[in-house]
XYZ file of C-alpha atoms in Angstrom:
502
model
C 96.646 83.452 148.624
C 96.338 81.272 145.641
C 95.617 82.565 142.729
C 94.660 80.667 139.375
C 94.737 82.679 136.004
C 92.406 80.660 133.440
C 93.476 80.901 129.935
C 90.874 80.398 127.201
C 90.719 82.121 123.755
C 93.325 84.434 125.078
C 96.353 82.850 124.378
C 99.019 85.653 125.212
C 101.015 86.844 128.160
C 100.908 90.821 127.112
C 97.998 92.724 127.542
C 96.215 90.003 129.410
C 94.815 91.627 132.740
C 94.252 88.519 134.627
C 97.945 87.357 134.436
C 98.649 91.158 135.284
C 96.536 91.279 138.175
C 97.528 87.998 139.352
C 101.326 89.078 138.992
C 101.152 92.055 141.077
C 99.565 89.970 143.637
C 101.583 87.069 144.229
C 102.370 83.373 143.355
C 100.081 82.194 140.151
C 98.660 79.355 138.802
C 98.217 79.912 135.116
C 95.920 76.705 133.405
C 94.811 75.620 130.589
C 92.194 73.011 129.699
C 91.733 71.000 126.789
C 88.145 70.644 126.688
C 87.581 67.469 124.733
C 83.716 68.054 124.457
C 84.439 71.390 123.042
C 86.117 69.928 120.256
C 83.214 67.523 119.598
C 80.586 70.514 119.015
C 79.250 70.752 115.296
C 80.947 74.228 114.693
C 84.677 73.132 115.867
C 87.177 71.534 113.816
C 90.821 69.754 113.272
C 92.080 73.147 111.652
C 90.906 75.432 114.508
C 92.566 72.951 116.944
C 95.840 72.912 115.050
C 95.822 77.127 115.480
C 94.855 76.701 118.633
C 97.541 74.257 119.683
C 100.125 76.297 118.302
C 99.145 79.535 120.024
C 99.032 77.389 123.186
C 102.537 75.648 122.490
C 103.738 79.387 122.114
C 102.477 80.339 125.467
C 103.552 77.685 126.970
C 107.035 78.444 126.392
C 106.770 82.312 127.388
C 105.439 81.557 130.893
C 107.651 78.694 131.610
C 110.579 81.513 130.503
C 108.758 83.932 132.950
C 108.844 81.506 135.554
C 105.365 80.065 135.901
C 104.832 77.094 133.339
C 101.401 76.864 131.852
C 99.371 74.018 133.558
C 97.621 71.633 130.465
C 94.951 69.728 131.372
C 92.464 67.820 129.658
C 88.678 67.231 130.649
C 86.234 69.652 131.711
C 87.065 72.903 133.418
C 84.740 72.172 136.686
C 86.709 68.715 137.048
C 90.085 70.167 137.375
C 89.173 73.354 139.453
C 87.728 70.831 141.895
C 90.722 68.779 141.924
C 93.067 71.905 142.384
C 90.940 73.382 144.917
C 90.745 70.220 147.070
C 94.737 69.901 146.635
C 95.974 73.356 147.513
C 92.668 75.509 148.008
C 92.057 78.354 145.593
C 91.837 81.764 146.950
C 90.476 83.531 143.360
C 90.341 82.725 139.557
C 90.931 85.482 137.146
C 89.986 85.353 133.418
C 88.759 87.159 130.320
C 85.329 87.328 129.384
C 84.362 84.795 126.917
C 81.711 85.148 123.843
C 81.712 82.130 122.287
C 78.756 79.313 121.450
C 76.329 78.126 123.207
C 78.647 75.626 124.850
C 81.466 77.716 126.034
C 78.108 79.865 127.525
C 76.923 76.972 129.292
C 80.667 75.824 130.499
C 81.380 79.663 131.800
C 77.726 79.245 133.701
C 79.094 75.859 135.279
C 82.147 77.604 136.382
C 80.724 80.465 137.886
C 78.035 77.940 139.951
C 80.846 76.079 141.052
C 83.025 79.023 142.353
C 80.080 80.327 144.246
C 79.533 77.253 146.169
C 83.101 76.254 146.995
C 83.075 80.435 147.946
C 86.181 80.938 145.282
C 86.188 84.489 143.556
C 86.088 84.369 140.094
C 86.820 87.700 138.746
C 86.257 88.458 134.939
C 87.671 91.400 132.633
C 86.678 92.470 129.201
C 88.670 91.225 126.573
C 87.589 93.036 123.650
C 85.578 96.289 123.118
C 82.449 94.113 124.285
C 80.438 95.305 127.602
C 78.782 92.314 129.460
C 74.960 93.381 130.764
C 74.863 95.888 128.216
C 71.208 97.422 128.218
C 71.463 100.159 125.333
C 73.431 100.211 122.583
C 73.619 103.525 122.434
C 75.794 103.649 124.949
C 78.126 101.183 123.277
C 80.523 103.399 121.079
C 81.606 104.940 124.386
C 81.881 102.182 126.472
C 83.722 100.111 123.920
C 86.556 102.896 123.046
C 86.955 103.569 126.678
C 88.460 99.812 126.524
C 90.093 99.819 123.207
C 91.895 103.374 123.565
C 92.992 102.269 126.899
C 97.038 101.275 126.057
C 97.669 97.963 126.559
C 99.376 96.426 129.549
C 102.708 95.313 129.421
C 103.881 91.724 129.822
C 104.497 91.050 133.600
C 108.314 91.242 134.173
C 108.155 87.797 136.031
C 105.866 85.326 137.532
C 106.094 83.123 140.829
C 104.725 79.644 140.291
C 102.245 78.474 142.996
C 102.427 74.890 142.339
C 105.275 72.808 141.264
C 102.999 70.500 139.616
C 104.036 68.747 136.241
C 102.997 71.325 133.307
C 101.057 68.252 131.502
C 101.062 68.177 127.399
C 99.217 69.663 124.479
C 97.109 66.965 123.194
C 97.563 65.800 119.517
C 94.426 66.416 116.823
C 94.380 62.328 117.140
C 94.233 62.345 120.883
C 91.223 64.404 120.628
C 89.520 62.236 118.087
C 89.843 64.803 115.234
C 89.421 63.565 111.899
C 91.583 64.549 109.328
C 90.512 67.466 106.876
C 91.937 68.800 103.568
C 93.412 71.785 105.183
C 96.730 70.339 105.689
C 98.852 73.461 106.964
C 96.167 75.697 108.545
C 97.446 79.248 109.487
C 99.249 79.654 113.027
C 97.199 81.228 115.499
C 100.876 82.400 117.369
C 101.496 86.057 118.560
C 104.935 85.654 116.573
C 102.983 85.282 113.517
C 100.284 88.153 114.494
C 103.418 90.254 114.850
C 105.107 89.134 111.709
C 101.682 89.912 109.470
C 101.700 93.406 111.036
C 105.230 93.926 109.967
C 104.662 92.902 106.564
C 101.483 94.601 106.170
C 103.135 98.055 107.210
C 106.178 97.140 105.036
C 104.081 97.480 101.918
C 101.982 94.353 101.710
C 99.212 96.096 102.514
C 99.496 99.014 100.153
C 96.682 98.144 97.798
C 94.560 96.700 100.697
C 91.089 98.500 99.748
C 91.042 97.579 96.493
C 92.463 93.684 96.691
C 90.341 92.938 99.938
C 87.337 92.086 97.433
C 89.388 89.804 95.149
C 89.739 86.326 96.486
C 93.185 85.903 95.061
C 94.547 89.466 95.891
C 93.153 89.603 99.114
C 94.909 86.582 100.275
C 98.063 88.524 100.236
C 96.735 92.263 100.525
C 94.468 91.386 103.428
C 96.048 92.035 107.093
C 95.440 88.177 107.848
C 95.232 88.556 111.717
C 91.598 87.184 111.852
C 93.427 83.560 112.938
C 95.755 84.919 115.858
C 93.229 87.318 117.135
C 90.652 84.165 117.384
C 93.210 82.676 119.505
C 93.848 85.612 121.440
C 97.272 85.307 120.693
C 96.948 88.727 120.226
C 94.784 91.587 121.375
C 92.769 93.628 119.506
C 93.677 96.588 121.464
C 97.571 95.542 120.724
C 96.562 95.329 117.101
C 94.927 98.843 117.257
C 97.966 100.137 118.954
C 100.160 98.975 116.240
C 97.907 100.513 113.511
C 97.818 104.049 115.474
C 101.273 103.992 115.759
C 101.916 103.321 111.658
C 99.115 105.836 110.759
C 101.232 108.454 112.763
C 104.349 107.293 111.744
C 106.631 106.309 109.060
C 104.809 103.659 106.681
C 104.713 102.024 103.560
C 101.104 102.128 103.243
C 98.959 104.771 102.467
C 96.784 106.404 105.395
C 93.711 105.339 103.771
C 94.680 101.674 103.963
C 95.293 101.603 107.440
C 92.411 103.537 108.184
C 90.440 101.095 106.613
C 92.195 98.216 108.718
C 91.299 100.032 111.783
C 87.412 100.618 110.867
C 88.043 96.574 110.163
C 89.121 95.752 113.572
C 86.266 98.056 115.081
C 84.008 96.027 113.228
C 85.311 93.009 115.160
C 83.778 94.212 118.484
C 80.800 95.622 116.822
C 79.749 92.274 115.802
C 80.837 90.313 118.612
C 78.590 92.400 121.036
C 75.465 91.434 119.004
C 76.423 88.089 120.225
C 77.162 89.189 123.725
C 73.735 90.765 123.998
C 71.652 87.764 122.278
C 73.418 84.709 122.410
C 70.172 83.015 120.680
C 71.424 84.286 117.338
C 73.387 81.410 116.928
C 70.037 79.207 116.472
C 67.450 81.646 115.915
C 67.141 84.261 113.218
C 67.383 87.649 114.585
C 64.108 88.847 113.134
C 60.945 86.715 113.973
C 59.634 86.616 110.696
C 62.150 84.739 109.332
C 62.415 82.508 112.049
C 58.793 81.495 111.668
C 59.648 81.272 107.437
C 63.004 78.885 107.929
C 63.055 75.436 106.194
C 65.278 73.387 107.864
C 67.811 71.778 106.209
C 69.034 68.132 106.405
C 72.756 66.662 106.457
C 72.013 64.889 102.928
C 70.109 67.415 101.248
C 72.017 67.554 97.707
C 72.041 70.997 97.372
C 73.653 71.453 101.004
C 76.381 68.799 99.610
C 76.915 70.258 96.409
C 77.512 73.805 97.364
C 79.516 72.671 100.596
C 81.826 70.366 98.136
C 82.349 73.073 95.550
C 80.030 71.123 93.164
C 77.436 73.629 92.480
C 78.034 73.953 88.624
C 78.670 77.761 89.430
C 82.489 78.083 88.473
C 83.478 81.164 90.937
C 81.364 79.993 94.190
C 82.703 76.345 93.633
C 86.364 77.743 93.560
C 85.611 79.756 96.490
C 84.415 76.861 98.637
C 87.586 74.456 97.547
C 89.801 77.366 98.457
C 88.215 77.372 101.748
C 88.333 74.043 102.236
C 92.065 73.657 101.215
C 93.253 76.944 103.251
C 91.018 77.758 106.172
C 90.706 81.265 104.439
C 88.705 83.027 102.603
C 88.589 86.996 102.242
C 85.278 88.922 103.525
C 83.227 89.535 100.073
C 83.445 85.829 99.073
C 81.862 84.639 102.467
C 79.300 86.922 102.201
C 78.795 85.704 98.534
C 79.015 81.729 99.479
C 76.487 82.567 102.140
C 73.995 84.975 99.980
C 74.441 81.854 97.380
C 73.365 78.999 99.894
C 70.757 80.890 101.295
C 69.405 82.800 98.742
C 69.975 81.018 95.345
C 69.743 77.232 96.709
C 67.006 78.037 99.512
C 69.397 76.144 102.098
C 68.833 77.005 105.770
C 71.249 79.518 107.263
C 71.931 77.590 110.028
C 73.149 74.458 108.152
C 75.578 76.719 106.061
C 76.680 78.503 108.871
C 77.894 75.125 110.717
C 79.689 74.099 107.677
C 81.333 77.339 107.208
C 82.462 77.456 110.654
C 83.759 74.300 110.675
C 85.868 75.541 107.356
C 87.062 78.910 108.870
C 90.641 78.340 111.072
C 89.598 81.670 112.164
C 85.836 80.900 113.563
C 85.121 83.454 115.789
C 81.339 82.782 116.951
C 80.471 86.630 117.920
C 81.620 87.548 114.534
C 80.535 84.250 112.464
C 76.958 84.317 113.612
C 76.096 87.914 113.074
C 77.369 87.823 109.711
C 75.820 84.423 108.556
C 72.541 85.996 109.432
C 73.156 89.314 107.691
C 74.416 87.979 104.587
C 71.351 85.187 104.390
C 68.892 88.445 104.857
C 67.724 87.484 108.579
C 67.740 90.751 110.239
C 65.132 92.695 108.925
C 67.618 95.687 109.171
C 70.604 95.078 106.769
C 69.714 95.590 102.905
C 69.498 91.730 101.747
C 72.704 91.469 99.522
C 71.588 88.783 96.995
C 75.021 87.850 94.868
C 75.024 86.727 91.675
C 78.152 83.953 91.460
C 78.532 84.645 87.676
C 78.849 88.528 87.958
C 81.094 88.095 91.026
C 83.082 86.322 89.057
C 83.543 88.426 86.044
C 83.946 91.567 88.855
C 86.440 89.634 91.263
C 88.409 87.713 89.441
C 88.412 88.927 85.509
C 91.775 87.168 84.797
C 89.893 83.604 85.599
C 93.441 83.174 87.561
C 91.622 82.228 91.008
C 88.882 80.421 89.064
C 91.492 77.869 87.036
C 93.307 77.819 90.318
C 90.969 75.805 91.860
C 88.795 74.397 88.987
C 91.617 72.521 87.078
C 88.731 70.883 85.159
C 88.118 73.862 83.348
C 91.622 74.452 82.290
C 90.727 74.608 78.416
C 87.495 76.862 78.579
C 87.906 80.034 76.879
C 87.994 83.162 79.631
C 85.105 84.653 78.020
C 82.953 81.350 79.098
C 84.713 80.613 82.048
C 81.820 81.919 84.388
C 79.229 79.787 82.235
C 80.964 76.622 80.938
C 77.929 74.984 80.123
C 77.548 77.464 76.986
C 80.743 76.072 75.830
C 78.790 72.810 74.828
C 78.976 69.011 75.575
C 81.311 68.026 78.419
C 79.859 70.874 81.077
C 76.922 70.307 82.556
C 74.550 72.481 84.066
C 74.407 74.365 87.448
C 72.216 72.859 89.635
C 69.862 76.391 89.628
C 68.972 78.649 87.372
C 70.825 82.061 88.894
C 68.263 84.257 87.130
C 64.882 81.997 88.441
C 66.810 81.708 91.818
C 67.317 85.443 92.401
C 63.841 86.069 91.212
C 62.426 83.573 93.831
C 64.726 85.021 96.361
C 63.239 88.507 95.905
C 59.729 87.390 95.906
C 60.099 85.360 99.264
C 61.930 88.422 100.832
C 59.103 90.562 99.418
C 56.456 88.567 100.918
C 58.231 88.362 104.779
C 58.657 91.932 104.496
C 55.095 92.782 103.491
C 54.014 91.142 106.850
C 52.191 93.179 109.443
C 54.428 94.015 112.432
C 57.379 93.272 110.183
C 58.528 97.280 110.431
C 57.961 97.361 114.213
C 60.364 93.978 115.087
C 62.895 95.669 112.700
C 63.050 98.769 114.716
C 63.658 96.216 117.616
C 66.278 94.511 116.015
C 68.095 98.104 115.602
C 67.817 98.882 119.089
C 69.095 95.721 120.087
C 72.090 95.581 117.585
C 71.884 98.413 114.834
C 74.969 100.288 114.203
C 74.159 103.859 115.785
C 76.359 105.629 112.501
C 73.213 104.374 110.510
C 69.527 104.550 110.757
C 66.839 102.497 109.455
C 65.213 103.689 105.755
C 63.095 106.845 106.747
C 63.857 107.208 110.186
C 64.082 110.820 110.695
C 67.420 112.224 111.900
C 66.190 114.308 114.795
C 63.998 111.726 116.229
C 63.986 112.453 119.375
C 65.464 109.330 121.838
C 62.966 109.083 124.454
C 60.379 108.495 121.530
C 62.346 105.867 119.604
C 62.779 104.114 123.039
C 58.998 104.359 123.705
C 58.567 102.818 119.849
C 61.147 100.090 120.822
C 59.337 99.146 123.626
C 56.397 98.858 121.993
C 58.188 96.258 119.228
C 59.501 94.488 121.576
C 56.384 93.323 123.071
C 55.367 92.040 119.188
C 59.075 90.638 118.830
C 58.474 88.523 122.002
C 55.254 87.560 120.759
C 56.203 86.444 117.427
C 58.582 83.766 118.747
């Protein structure tokens, strides 16, 4: 029996069920195909590939030590499966499920079709607390916890290689045609870095996690920073949670409240990925049909988009956040929410255009988290309270010393702290921002109010909640004792309106 383990965004050898299952059955071919077409997609970037390549190199060395070198090829997955099958005959392929962008969804469908036609068994396993084919969000918590609470699988003690084919080399960014960007040292996506981050977090780095996470300067150090190795799959979410549980129950230099907050964030990771898994069109269409109908498409050369994207809007704190993201590939959660809200609500830009730009800038880009978050922070869902962040107020609140703003806005070095977030008030030499924040906020609220007043808006929101809402909260005015059957019936009625809304 010839088994192939298909590695995707799961670049590790521990807590890897496809690898463990294959190792228990006999010889194995570990395969990773670098897919150039994927790296030409509008949401991918060089910085993401550099992080992926670091994890790939680490995994390659580890699998070689275990006895079965990682076979690395360049091309399409279907092409290479066909070649391998013709050469030695494949019996089954083992892989993790992937909740990715539209391109990876299409790629996975093509692989399934190839396997059916070739008579090869394709066995896929959940990687996160994400449930494929979920019919009822009410059941997600129980099913997800069953996955996440299971103990992580150990690394195989050894592997038997099923082929002597050359391992192949990891292509450089230049070989893939990936242009240089301004993030020259993106955070690595390796397992070694993930374990070091967890060690330092529990050794004291995360002591002020709850207070510092909202501050872009302090948060860069106090946050776990696990998002990049989680996005490459160098460490599993289950392993990270197990380490957190151990720290919570043992000795740690970090307060229990900080550990609980990190555990909560790790669970939210799966909550958001489940949204895209259940409704892949979230990447392209507003969750709520009324917002989809009201969308204004933004062209790439829109001066407001260019000003926002390059940190030239005239609002120091928002611009500092964007410049920091461009240079480092990372930004704390609250500031990610602010720059998205600012772009859509204040500048009137389309969430899809802004989301694509941010996706390319995030080294830790995880489609299942990114697109639901972009929709939520830009007010597209109909079930979340719209957050319209004032960039001036956020600067005063989250950067009271001005250190972060001055670091990324050196042209404001001489502006007094009292005017740092409103330098245009300091006199000549500082241009006014591209929009007036007060008027922009009023206009945004008026647009949202008009949408929410549309007939059927509330009913469609019920459907969105039925499909995607956290069961720890309810829609405003929902009675806490509402019978589930009544809610289901109401959702079914609303679902028909929701479908017609498109």
